[in-house]
């Protein structure tokens, strides 16, 4: 009867991955064949330890083992592995790839062979294409026709490279060749992709003239793409299957559209919000006023409330951009800035001096007094808000 994997590694059923690793290192060192030359018992023990570690160190295999015991793995084990010795370094990092090791113990190299062969019909390379949008186009979303170069399967031979496919004589169509390797534990047979056909199992005969046997040709391609509203600089759009053709009739890669957005002449974008510096005069802040501000939908009139502070912000809800990921709309934020004229003359100056006198004479600087003289403020406001003043 087969020994329990936990007993083999001398750990408890609830041992952590760290415990298992430590136990494995300790035991592997003790029973390593290099340390026990010719000792068959040690060799078997070493094999057991590795087998147990292989299962218990993989959380998925461990849980399968916990539920079904050896039965879960025996059918694979009975297919009979050759020896070991590949990619193995018990005193370093252990196995490079546990998947490979697992195949080595349980039934040869079927899995790694499948993985290797997969790369021969692998996905083609991705293509990146840059698209520059006007600010408004990015805000509303748009459609664009884009033209780019890519490798496509040759239309004459459909990617074969010749008029017909013939079975590779070197590997007899299997795509792999078998080699016997001698290692610490005896000899084992490994499979490698066939060098003559690069693992395809077939060769092209009667070379295609359109692609000179390459199977692929460079082609210009034009497609129409829909760009969602709200995209920002650096946004990447994936168009699946529009990249380069895969090698050996493999599937195509993807096309990535990298978005650039031209800046808006007046509005500054931060995420889905827009910012605008709104310069106003002192009387506009004190008395309130209506002003025009640029928005995505053109100029709009907004009201500055009376008594607005210098350095503050006013928010225009829902006047920002749509976030293409969440669909939420941002705001436009007005950064209110007090505009102080460098030169004042005439009526302007006269009124300001009057105001200054008034403030100086005001016994109560926090001042309700000044508000009452509406006539002066109205004139002041007019003087300040006149265009070109
Ligand atoms: Zn071959
Ligand atoms: Zn061709």
mmCIF file of C-alpha atoms and ligand atoms in Angstrom:
data_model
loop_
_atom_site.group_PDB
_atom_site.id
_atom_site.type_symbol
_atom_site.label_atom_id
_atom_site.label_comp_id
_atom_site.label_asym_id
_atom_site.label_seq_id
_atom_site.Cartn_x
_atom_site.Cartn_y
_atom_site.Cartn_z
ATOM 1 C CA UNK A 1 0.000 0.000 0.000
ATOM 2 C CA UNK A 2 1.166 3.466 -0.862
ATOM 3 C CA UNK A 3 2.362 5.700 1.955
ATOM 4 C CA UNK A 4 0.420 8.810 2.857
ATOM 5 C CA UNK A 5 2.044 11.926 1.366
ATOM 6 C CA UNK A 6 1.908 13.756 4.709
ATOM 7 C CA UNK A 7 3.708 10.840 6.381
ATOM 8 C CA UNK A 8 6.297 10.816 3.621
ATOM 9 C CA UNK A 9 7.139 14.461 4.293
ATOM 10 C CA UNK A 10 6.737 13.974 8.080
ATOM 11 C CA UNK A 11 4.312 16.858 8.438
ATOM 12 C CA UNK A 12 0.848 17.280 9.961
ATOM 13 C CA UNK A 13 -2.298 17.310 7.832
ATOM 14 C CA UNK A 14 -2.735 21.015 8.553
ATOM 15 C CA UNK A 15 0.869 21.941 7.770
ATOM 16 C CA UNK A 16 1.389 25.304 6.045
ATOM 17 C CA UNK A 17 3.017 25.620 2.635
ATOM 18 C CA UNK A 18 6.083 26.919 4.448
ATOM 19 C CA UNK A 19 6.208 23.823 6.707
ATOM 20 C CA UNK A 20 5.922 21.560 3.673
ATOM 21 C CA UNK A 21 8.678 23.350 1.838
ATOM 22 C CA UNK A 22 10.983 23.198 4.843
ATOM 23 C CA UNK A 23 10.328 19.500 5.412
ATOM 24 C CA UNK A 24 10.897 18.764 1.748
ATOM 25 C CA UNK A 25 14.235 20.593 1.681
ATOM 26 C CA UNK A 26 15.427 18.769 4.747
ATOM 27 C CA UNK A 27 14.430 15.304 3.487
ATOM 28 C CA UNK A 28 15.530 15.847 -0.086
ATOM 29 C CA UNK A 29 18.951 16.790 1.161
ATOM 30 C CA UNK A 30 19.162 13.692 3.330
ATOM 31 C CA UNK A 31 18.047 11.198 0.660
ATOM 32 C CA UNK A 32 19.547 12.786 -2.397
ATOM 33 C CA UNK A 33 21.247 10.083 -4.505
ATOM 34 C CA UNK A 34 24.450 12.119 -4.619
ATOM 35 C CA UNK A 35 24.691 11.693 -0.857
ATOM 36 C CA UNK A 36 23.767 8.012 -0.901
ATOM 37 C CA UNK A 37 25.562 6.554 -3.863
ATOM 38 C CA UNK A 38 24.206 3.181 -4.877
ATOM 39 C CA UNK A 39 21.719 3.013 -1.997
ATOM 40 C CA UNK A 40 18.544 1.798 -3.672
ATOM 41 C CA UNK A 41 16.442 2.387 -0.562
ATOM 42 C CA UNK A 42 17.498 6.034 -0.408
ATOM 43 C CA UNK A 43 16.772 6.406 -4.103
ATOM 44 C CA UNK A 44 13.214 5.129 -3.633
ATOM 45 C CA UNK A 45 12.706 7.338 -0.610
ATOM 46 C CA UNK A 46 13.929 10.342 -2.595
ATOM 47 C CA UNK A 47 11.446 9.535 -5.316
ATOM 48 C CA UNK A 48 8.632 9.275 -2.768
ATOM 49 C CA UNK A 49 9.558 12.595 -1.188
ATOM 50 C CA UNK A 50 9.526 14.370 -4.505
ATOM 51 C CA UNK A 51 6.222 12.833 -5.462
ATOM 52 C CA UNK A 52 4.638 13.874 -2.174
ATOM 53 C CA UNK A 53 6.065 17.360 -2.407
ATOM 54 C CA UNK A 54 4.844 17.718 -5.954
ATOM 55 C CA UNK A 55 1.271 17.200 -4.807
ATOM 56 C CA UNK A 56 1.287 18.888 -1.400
ATOM 57 C CA UNK A 57 3.096 22.034 -2.562
ATOM 58 C CA UNK A 58 0.364 22.752 -5.076
ATOM 59 C CA UNK A 59 -2.754 23.961 -3.229
ATOM 60 C CA UNK A 60 -5.061 22.635 -5.939
ATOM 61 C CA UNK A 61 -3.488 19.197 -6.135
ATOM 62 C CA UNK A 62 -3.251 19.108 -2.367
ATOM 63 C CA UNK A 63 -6.961 19.674 -1.947
ATOM 64 C CA UNK A 64 -7.693 16.978 -4.539
ATOM 65 C CA UNK A 65 -5.415 14.623 -2.643
ATOM 66 C CA UNK A 66 -7.077 15.533 0.673
ATOM 67 C CA UNK A 67 -10.444 14.589 -0.768
ATOM 68 C CA UNK A 68 -9.636 11.536 -2.887
ATOM 69 C CA UNK A 69 -6.276 10.302 -1.659
ATOM 70 C CA UNK A 70 -3.882 8.514 -3.990
ATOM 71 C CA UNK A 71 -6.730 7.391 -6.215
ATOM 72 C CA UNK A 72 -6.810 10.865 -7.701
ATOM 73 C CA UNK A 73 -3.278 10.497 -9.000
ATOM 74 C CA UNK A 74 -2.692 6.780 -9.393
ATOM 75 C CA UNK A 75 -4.112 6.478 -12.869
ATOM 76 C CA UNK A 76 -1.639 9.049 -14.077
ATOM 77 C CA UNK A 77 1.217 7.505 -12.118
ATOM 78 C CA UNK A 78 0.566 4.109 -13.607
ATOM 79 C CA UNK A 79 1.197 5.440 -17.100
ATOM 80 C CA UNK A 80 4.743 5.152 -15.972
ATOM 81 C CA UNK A 81 7.249 7.951 -15.887
ATOM 82 C CA UNK A 82 10.776 7.412 -17.029
ATOM 83 C CA UNK A 83 13.450 8.673 -14.702
ATOM 84 C CA UNK A 84 13.913 12.109 -13.302
ATOM 85 C CA UNK A 85 16.605 14.674 -13.428
ATOM 86 C CA UNK A 86 15.290 17.409 -15.655
ATOM 87 C CA UNK A 87 15.364 21.036 -14.424
ATOM 88 C CA UNK A 88 15.979 19.900 -10.920
ATOM 89 C CA UNK A 89 18.117 21.483 -8.273
ATOM 90 C CA UNK A 90 17.254 20.279 -4.771
ATOM 91 C CA UNK A 91 19.620 22.677 -3.054
ATOM 92 C CA UNK A 92 18.709 25.742 -5.013
ATOM 93 C CA UNK A 93 15.242 26.893 -5.812
ATOM 94 C CA UNK A 94 13.879 23.404 -6.362
ATOM 95 C CA UNK A 95 12.051 22.899 -9.610
ATOM 96 C CA UNK A 96 11.781 25.672 -12.096
ATOM 97 C CA UNK A 97 8.354 24.704 -13.185
ATOM 98 C CA UNK A 98 6.200 22.464 -11.055
ATOM 99 C CA UNK A 99 4.046 21.659 -14.036
ATOM 100 C CA UNK A 100 6.992 20.116 -15.838
ATOM 101 C CA UNK A 101 7.961 18.189 -12.772
ATOM 102 C CA UNK A 102 4.470 16.849 -12.371
ATOM 103 C CA UNK A 103 4.525 15.556 -15.926
ATOM 104 C CA UNK A 104 7.857 13.985 -15.272
ATOM 105 C CA UNK A 105 6.474 11.930 -12.410
ATOM 106 C CA UNK A 106 3.068 11.211 -13.789
ATOM 107 C CA UNK A 107 3.022 9.950 -17.273
ATOM 108 C CA UNK A 108 5.755 11.545 -19.255
ATOM 109 C CA UNK A 109 5.816 14.788 -21.105
ATOM 110 C CA UNK A 110 2.357 14.994 -22.636
ATOM 111 C CA UNK A 111 1.541 18.259 -20.972
ATOM 112 C CA UNK A 112 4.742 20.089 -21.705
ATOM 113 C CA UNK A 113 4.620 18.782 -25.245
ATOM 114 C CA UNK A 114 1.194 20.285 -25.669
ATOM 115 C CA UNK A 115 2.476 23.576 -24.291
ATOM 116 C CA UNK A 116 5.440 23.623 -26.645
ATOM 117 C CA UNK A 117 3.343 22.793 -29.635
ATOM 118 C CA UNK A 118 0.863 25.519 -28.745
ATOM 119 C CA UNK A 119 3.510 28.131 -29.467
ATOM 120 C CA UNK A 120 3.675 26.987 -33.100
ATOM 121 C CA UNK A 121 0.121 28.094 -33.741
ATOM 122 C CA UNK A 122 0.485 31.020 -31.351
ATOM 123 C CA UNK A 123 -1.369 34.293 -31.446
ATOM 124 C CA UNK A 124 0.082 36.981 -33.703
ATOM 125 C CA UNK A 125 1.743 40.155 -32.459
ATOM 126 C CA UNK A 126 -0.309 43.136 -31.313
ATOM 127 C CA UNK A 127 -0.291 46.334 -33.341
ATOM 128 C CA UNK A 128 -0.337 49.762 -31.716
ATOM 129 C CA UNK A 129 -1.716 52.713 -33.622
ATOM 130 C CA UNK A 130 -1.901 56.287 -32.353
ATOM 131 C CA UNK A 131 -4.948 58.465 -32.961
ATOM 132 C CA UNK A 132 -5.085 62.199 -32.204
ATOM 133 C CA UNK A 133 -8.458 63.746 -31.404
ATOM 134 C CA UNK A 134 -9.730 67.286 -31.052
ATOM 135 C CA UNK A 135 -10.788 68.040 -27.503
ATOM 136 C CA UNK A 136 -14.460 68.143 -28.465
ATOM 137 C CA UNK A 137 -14.260 64.800 -30.306
ATOM 138 C CA UNK A 138 -12.801 63.165 -27.224
ATOM 139 C CA UNK A 139 -15.552 64.700 -25.106
ATOM 140 C CA UNK A 140 -18.448 63.504 -27.212
ATOM 141 C CA UNK A 141 -16.946 60.334 -28.655
ATOM 142 C CA UNK A 142 -16.486 59.851 -32.370
ATOM 143 C CA UNK A 143 -15.966 57.467 -35.229
ATOM 144 C CA UNK A 144 -12.643 57.278 -37.009
ATOM 145 C CA UNK A 145 -11.327 55.466 -40.005
ATOM 146 C CA UNK A 146 -7.801 54.331 -39.367
ATOM 147 C CA UNK A 147 -5.315 52.856 -41.788
ATOM 148 C CA UNK A 148 -2.327 50.814 -40.701
ATOM 149 C CA UNK A 149 0.101 48.156 -41.894
ATOM 150 C CA UNK A 150 0.078 44.620 -40.625
ATOM 151 C CA UNK A 151 1.142 41.106 -41.552
ATOM 152 C CA UNK A 152 -1.770 39.031 -42.796
ATOM 153 C CA UNK A 153 -2.072 35.395 -43.774
ATOM 154 C CA UNK A 154 -1.208 35.152 -47.446
ATOM 155 C CA UNK A 155 -4.506 35.099 -49.350
ATOM 156 C CA UNK A 156 -3.013 32.819 -52.048
ATOM 157 C CA UNK A 157 -1.908 29.970 -49.801
ATOM 158 C CA UNK A 158 -3.919 30.800 -46.632
ATOM 159 C CA UNK A 159 -0.779 30.947 -44.542
ATOM 160 C CA UNK A 160 0.620 27.589 -45.631
ATOM 161 C CA UNK A 161 3.494 29.020 -47.697
ATOM 162 C CA UNK A 162 3.016 26.563 -50.551
ATOM 163 C CA UNK A 163 0.418 25.020 -52.813
ATOM 164 C CA UNK A 164 0.012 21.991 -50.594
ATOM 165 C CA UNK A 165 0.887 20.550 -47.206
ATOM 166 C CA UNK A 166 2.827 17.325 -46.977
ATOM 167 C CA UNK A 167 3.522 15.300 -43.860
ATOM 168 C CA UNK A 168 7.001 16.009 -42.461
ATOM 169 C CA UNK A 169 9.252 13.028 -43.347
ATOM 170 C CA UNK A 170 11.619 13.755 -40.456
ATOM 171 C CA UNK A 171 9.041 13.341 -37.661
ATOM 172 C CA UNK A 172 6.468 11.403 -39.732
ATOM 173 C CA UNK A 173 3.918 14.145 -39.149
ATOM 174 C CA UNK A 174 3.970 14.058 -35.361
ATOM 175 C CA UNK A 175 5.767 17.415 -34.990
ATOM 176 C CA UNK A 176 8.223 16.027 -32.487
ATOM 177 C CA UNK A 177 11.256 13.823 -32.247
ATOM 178 C CA UNK A 178 12.189 11.540 -29.358
ATOM 179 C CA UNK A 179 15.582 11.569 -27.700
ATOM 180 C CA UNK A 180 17.015 9.368 -25.010
ATOM 181 C CA UNK A 181 18.782 11.175 -22.208
ATOM 182 C CA UNK A 182 20.938 9.681 -19.545
ATOM 183 C CA UNK A 183 20.663 11.247 -16.117
ATOM 184 C CA UNK A 184 21.398 10.502 -12.474
ATOM 185 C CA UNK A 185 18.525 8.082 -12.305
ATOM 186 C CA UNK A 186 19.021 6.212 -15.522
ATOM 187 C CA UNK A 187 17.845 6.984 -18.987
ATOM 188 C CA UNK A 188 14.653 8.679 -20.025
ATOM 189 C CA UNK A 189 13.032 9.587 -23.273
ATOM 190 C CA UNK A 190 12.144 13.175 -23.991
ATOM 191 C CA UNK A 191 10.281 14.688 -26.880
ATOM 192 C CA UNK A 192 11.417 17.801 -28.677
ATOM 193 C CA UNK A 193 9.730 19.803 -31.413
ATOM 194 C CA UNK A 194 10.902 18.632 -34.791
ATOM 195 C CA UNK A 195 13.539 20.958 -36.213
ATOM 196 C CA UNK A 196 12.646 20.265 -39.835
ATOM 197 C CA UNK A 197 9.023 21.401 -39.561
ATOM 198 C CA UNK A 198 9.305 23.538 -36.391
ATOM 199 C CA UNK A 199 6.861 21.241 -34.654
ATOM 200 C CA UNK A 200 4.060 21.660 -37.192
ATOM 201 C CA UNK A 201 4.188 18.102 -38.451
ATOM 202 C CA UNK A 202 3.846 19.259 -42.040
ATOM 203 C CA UNK A 203 5.853 21.095 -44.646
ATOM 204 C CA UNK A 204 4.773 23.296 -47.506
ATOM 205 C CA UNK A 205 5.422 22.020 -50.974
ATOM 206 C CA UNK A 206 5.470 23.968 -54.223
ATOM 207 C CA UNK A 207 6.394 27.335 -52.728
ATOM 208 C CA UNK A 208 3.778 30.074 -52.928
ATOM 209 C CA UNK A 209 4.996 32.932 -55.131
ATOM 210 C CA UNK A 210 2.806 35.568 -53.488
ATOM 211 C CA UNK A 211 4.499 35.250 -50.081
ATOM 212 C CA UNK A 212 7.703 33.448 -51.126
ATOM 213 C CA UNK A 213 6.854 30.614 -48.784
ATOM 214 C CA UNK A 214 6.506 32.876 -45.773
ATOM 215 C CA UNK A 215 2.764 32.324 -45.387
ATOM 216 C CA UNK A 216 2.298 35.986 -44.520
ATOM 217 C CA UNK A 217 2.217 39.237 -46.454
ATOM 218 C CA UNK A 218 2.322 42.886 -45.346
ATOM 219 C CA UNK A 219 -0.974 44.560 -46.084
ATOM 220 C CA UNK A 220 -2.545 47.940 -45.599
ATOM 221 C CA UNK A 221 -5.737 47.741 -43.619
ATOM 222 C CA UNK A 222 -8.441 50.346 -43.030
ATOM 223 C CA UNK A 223 -11.080 49.907 -40.377
ATOM 224 C CA UNK A 224 -13.677 52.135 -38.806
ATOM 225 C CA UNK A 225 -13.548 52.361 -35.044
ATOM 226 C CA UNK A 226 -15.923 53.891 -32.557
ATOM 227 C CA UNK A 227 -14.178 55.945 -29.855
ATOM 228 C CA UNK A 228 -16.242 56.271 -26.667
ATOM 229 C CA UNK A 229 -17.044 59.649 -25.120
ATOM 230 C CA UNK A 230 -14.697 60.970 -22.456
ATOM 231 C CA UNK A 231 -11.422 59.361 -23.496
ATOM 232 C CA UNK A 232 -8.322 61.152 -22.260
ATOM 233 C CA UNK A 233 -4.675 61.271 -23.247
ATOM 234 C CA UNK A 234 -3.079 57.837 -22.969
ATOM 235 C CA UNK A 235 -6.370 55.924 -23.171
ATOM 236 C CA UNK A 236 -5.918 52.585 -24.953
ATOM 237 C CA UNK A 237 -8.675 50.993 -26.936
ATOM 238 C CA UNK A 238 -8.390 47.319 -27.820
ATOM 239 C CA UNK A 239 -9.789 46.029 -31.089
ATOM 240 C CA UNK A 240 -9.566 42.309 -30.733
ATOM 241 C CA UNK A 241 -8.250 40.214 -33.628
ATOM 242 C CA UNK A 242 -7.082 43.164 -35.748
ATOM 243 C CA UNK A 243 -3.351 42.696 -35.040
ATOM 244 C CA UNK A 244 -0.788 40.668 -36.974
ATOM 245 C CA UNK A 245 -1.605 37.195 -38.230
ATOM 246 C CA UNK A 246 -0.321 34.393 -36.006
ATOM 247 C CA UNK A 247 2.518 32.120 -37.117
ATOM 248 C CA UNK A 248 1.501 28.864 -38.831
ATOM 249 C CA UNK A 249 -2.118 29.847 -39.304
ATOM 250 C CA UNK A 250 -2.440 30.870 -35.653
ATOM 251 C CA UNK A 251 -5.035 33.453 -34.568
ATOM 252 C CA UNK A 252 -4.382 37.156 -35.061
ATOM 253 C CA UNK A 253 -3.116 39.494 -32.346
ATOM 254 C CA UNK A 254 -5.008 42.592 -31.242
ATOM 255 C CA UNK A 255 -4.971 46.177 -32.388
ATOM 256 C CA UNK A 256 -4.463 48.794 -29.696
ATOM 257 C CA UNK A 257 -5.534 52.363 -30.389
ATOM 258 C CA UNK A 258 -3.501 54.742 -28.279
ATOM 259 C CA UNK A 259 -5.421 58.011 -27.875
ATOM 260 C CA UNK A 260 -3.934 61.520 -27.861
ATOM 261 C CA UNK A 261 -6.206 64.468 -27.162
ATOM 262 C CA UNK A 262 -5.408 68.045 -28.187
ATOM 263 C CA UNK A 263 -5.810 70.540 -25.352
ATOM 264 C CA UNK A 264 -8.814 72.866 -25.158
ATOM 265 C CA UNK A 265 -7.846 76.536 -25.677
ATOM 266 C CA UNK A 266 -9.561 77.656 -22.460
ATOM 267 C CA UNK A 267 -10.581 74.663 -20.383
ATOM 268 C CA UNK A 268 -8.195 72.489 -18.450
ATOM 269 C CA UNK A 269 -9.045 68.837 -17.953
ATOM 270 C CA UNK A 270 -8.397 66.791 -14.804
ATOM 271 C CA UNK A 271 -9.991 63.361 -15.011
ATOM 272 C CA UNK A 272 -13.640 63.927 -15.788
ATOM 273 C CA UNK A 273 -13.697 67.506 -14.403
ATOM 274 C CA UNK A 274 -12.967 70.704 -16.298
ATOM 275 C CA UNK A 275 -11.349 73.790 -14.785
ATOM 276 C CA UNK A 276 -11.629 77.393 -15.851
ATOM 277 C CA UNK A 277 -9.926 80.436 -14.333
ATOM 278 C CA UNK A 278 -12.625 83.059 -13.942
ATOM 279 C CA UNK A 279 -11.187 86.515 -13.397
ATOM 280 C CA UNK A 280 -13.536 88.996 -11.766
ATOM 281 C CA UNK A 281 -13.317 92.473 -10.285
ATOM 282 C CA UNK A 282 -13.754 93.486 -6.674
ATOM 283 C CA UNK A 283 -17.229 95.000 -7.202
ATOM 284 C CA UNK A 284 -18.377 91.819 -8.976
ATOM 285 C CA UNK A 285 -17.388 89.815 -5.911
ATOM 286 C CA UNK A 286 -18.988 92.204 -3.493
ATOM 287 C CA UNK A 287 -22.200 92.822 -5.346
ATOM 288 C CA UNK A 288 -22.536 89.688 -7.397
ATOM 289 C CA UNK A 289 -22.868 89.676 -11.169
ATOM 290 C CA UNK A 290 -23.653 87.653 -14.248
ATOM 291 C CA UNK A 291 -20.704 86.563 -16.381
ATOM 292 C CA UNK A 292 -20.140 84.408 -19.445
ATOM 293 C CA UNK A 293 -17.946 81.339 -19.140
ATOM 294 C CA UNK A 294 -16.860 78.840 -21.804
ATOM 295 C CA UNK A 295 -18.220 75.298 -21.440
ATOM 296 C CA UNK A 296 -18.121 72.178 -23.603
ATOM 297 C CA UNK A 297 -21.473 73.262 -25.040
ATOM 298 C CA UNK A 298 -20.373 76.846 -25.819
ATOM 299 C CA UNK A 299 -20.547 79.986 -23.707
ATOM 300 C CA UNK A 300 -22.949 80.054 -20.798
ATOM 301 C CA UNK A 301 -24.030 82.804 -18.462
ATOM 302 C CA UNK A 302 -23.654 82.124 -14.785
ATOM 303 C CA UNK A 303 -24.348 84.167 -11.693
ATOM 304 C CA UNK A 304 -21.609 85.080 -9.225
ATOM 305 C CA UNK A 305 -23.411 85.394 -5.889
ATOM 306 C CA UNK A 306 -23.030 88.651 -3.958
ATOM 307 C CA UNK A 307 -20.320 88.418 -1.298
ATOM 308 C CA UNK A 308 -18.236 85.792 -3.086
ATOM 309 C CA UNK A 309 -14.742 85.461 -1.730
ATOM 310 C CA UNK A 310 -11.615 86.078 -3.882
ATOM 311 C CA UNK A 311 -9.851 82.635 -4.136
ATOM 312 C CA UNK A 312 -12.870 80.344 -4.215
ATOM 313 C CA UNK A 313 -14.423 77.914 -6.664
ATOM 314 C CA UNK A 314 -17.841 77.727 -8.232
ATOM 315 C CA UNK A 315 -19.047 74.366 -9.456
ATOM 316 C CA UNK A 316 -21.185 73.815 -12.547
ATOM 317 C CA UNK A 317 -22.577 70.370 -11.930
ATOM 318 C CA UNK A 318 -22.667 67.901 -14.801
ATOM 319 C CA UNK A 319 -20.762 70.232 -17.124
ATOM 320 C CA UNK A 320 -17.634 68.057 -17.183
ATOM 321 C CA UNK A 321 -16.789 64.966 -19.232
ATOM 322 C CA UNK A 322 -18.064 61.439 -19.078
ATOM 323 C CA UNK A 323 -15.728 58.891 -17.560
ATOM 324 C CA UNK A 324 -15.555 56.216 -20.295
ATOM 325 C CA UNK A 325 -15.102 53.480 -17.691
ATOM 326 C CA UNK A 326 -17.873 54.350 -15.232
ATOM 327 C CA UNK A 327 -20.185 56.464 -17.386
ATOM 328 C CA UNK A 328 -20.295 59.105 -14.626
ATOM 329 C CA UNK A 329 -20.215 62.741 -15.663
ATOM 330 C CA UNK A 330 -17.874 65.284 -14.063
ATOM 331 C CA UNK A 331 -18.310 68.981 -13.298
ATOM 332 C CA UNK A 332 -16.885 72.215 -14.580
ATOM 333 C CA UNK A 333 -15.136 74.070 -11.786
ATOM 334 C CA UNK A 334 -14.627 77.820 -11.982
ATOM 335 C CA UNK A 335 -11.588 79.026 -10.084
ATOM 336 C CA UNK A 336 -12.592 82.544 -9.091
ATOM 337 C CA UNK A 337 -9.666 84.976 -9.201
ATOM 338 C CA UNK A 338 -9.704 88.622 -8.294
ATOM 339 C CA UNK A 339 -8.437 90.753 -11.130
ATOM 340 C CA UNK A 340 -6.549 93.834 -9.908
ATOM 341 C CA UNK A 341 -5.994 96.473 -12.628
ATOM 342 C CA UNK A 342 -2.429 97.740 -12.942
ATOM 343 C CA UNK A 343 -3.482 101.212 -14.091
ATOM 344 C CA UNK A 344 -6.672 103.078 -13.304
ATOM 345 C CA UNK A 345 -7.653 106.505 -14.536
ATOM 346 C CA UNK A 346 -10.526 108.950 -14.826
ATOM 347 C CA UNK A 347 -13.846 107.905 -13.386
ATOM 348 C CA UNK A 348 -12.385 104.656 -12.178
ATOM 349 C CA UNK A 349 -9.712 106.321 -10.115
ATOM 350 C CA UNK A 350 -12.122 108.958 -8.744
ATOM 351 C CA UNK A 351 -14.515 106.293 -7.495
ATOM 352 C CA UNK A 352 -11.812 104.142 -5.972
ATOM 353 C CA UNK A 353 -10.367 107.115 -4.107
ATOM 354 C CA UNK A 354 -13.849 107.925 -2.847
ATOM 355 C CA UNK A 355 -14.202 104.341 -1.672
ATOM 356 C CA UNK A 356 -10.842 104.430 0.031
ATOM 357 C CA UNK A 357 -11.787 107.623 1.887
ATOM 358 C CA UNK A 358 -15.001 106.038 2.924
ATOM 359 C CA UNK A 359 -13.266 102.957 4.269
ATOM 360 C CA UNK A 360 -10.725 105.065 6.147
ATOM 361 C CA UNK A 361 -13.421 107.172 7.691
ATOM 362 C CA UNK A 362 -15.459 104.143 8.615
ATOM 363 C CA UNK A 363 -15.382 103.714 12.397
ATOM 364 C CA UNK A 364 -16.604 100.183 11.965
ATOM 365 C CA UNK A 365 -14.252 98.406 9.486
ATOM 366 C CA UNK A 366 -16.296 95.194 9.312
ATOM 367 C CA UNK A 367 -18.763 97.674 8.028
ATOM 368 C CA UNK A 368 -22.467 97.649 7.449
ATOM 369 C CA UNK A 369 -22.112 101.375 6.815
ATOM 370 C CA UNK A 370 -20.698 101.133 3.340
ATOM 371 C CA UNK A 371 -23.360 98.795 2.015
ATOM 372 C CA UNK A 372 -26.063 101.362 2.510
ATOM 373 C CA UNK A 373 -24.648 103.802 -0.021
ATOM 374 C CA UNK A 374 -25.933 101.834 -2.969
ATOM 375 C CA UNK A 375 -25.555 104.674 -5.406
ATOM 376 C CA UNK A 376 -21.785 104.690 -5.074
ATOM 377 C CA UNK A 377 -21.517 100.917 -5.382
ATOM 378 C CA UNK A 378 -23.700 100.779 -8.405
ATOM 379 C CA UNK A 379 -21.530 103.351 -10.137
ATOM 380 C CA UNK A 380 -18.389 101.554 -8.980
ATOM 381 C CA UNK A 381 -19.666 98.280 -10.331
ATOM 382 C CA UNK A 382 -20.470 99.791 -13.684
ATOM 383 C CA UNK A 383 -17.031 101.328 -13.933
ATOM 384 C CA UNK A 384 -15.362 98.016 -13.199
ATOM 385 C CA UNK A 385 -17.403 95.831 -15.453
ATOM 386 C CA UNK A 386 -17.316 98.057 -18.515
ATOM 387 C CA UNK A 387 -15.607 96.142 -21.311
ATOM 388 C CA UNK A 388 -12.073 97.215 -21.994
ATOM 389 C CA UNK A 389 -11.756 99.105 -18.758
HETATM 390 ZN ZN1 LIG B 1 8.816 17.359 -38.594
HETATM 391 ZN ZN1 LIG B 2 1.426 32.481 -49.889
#
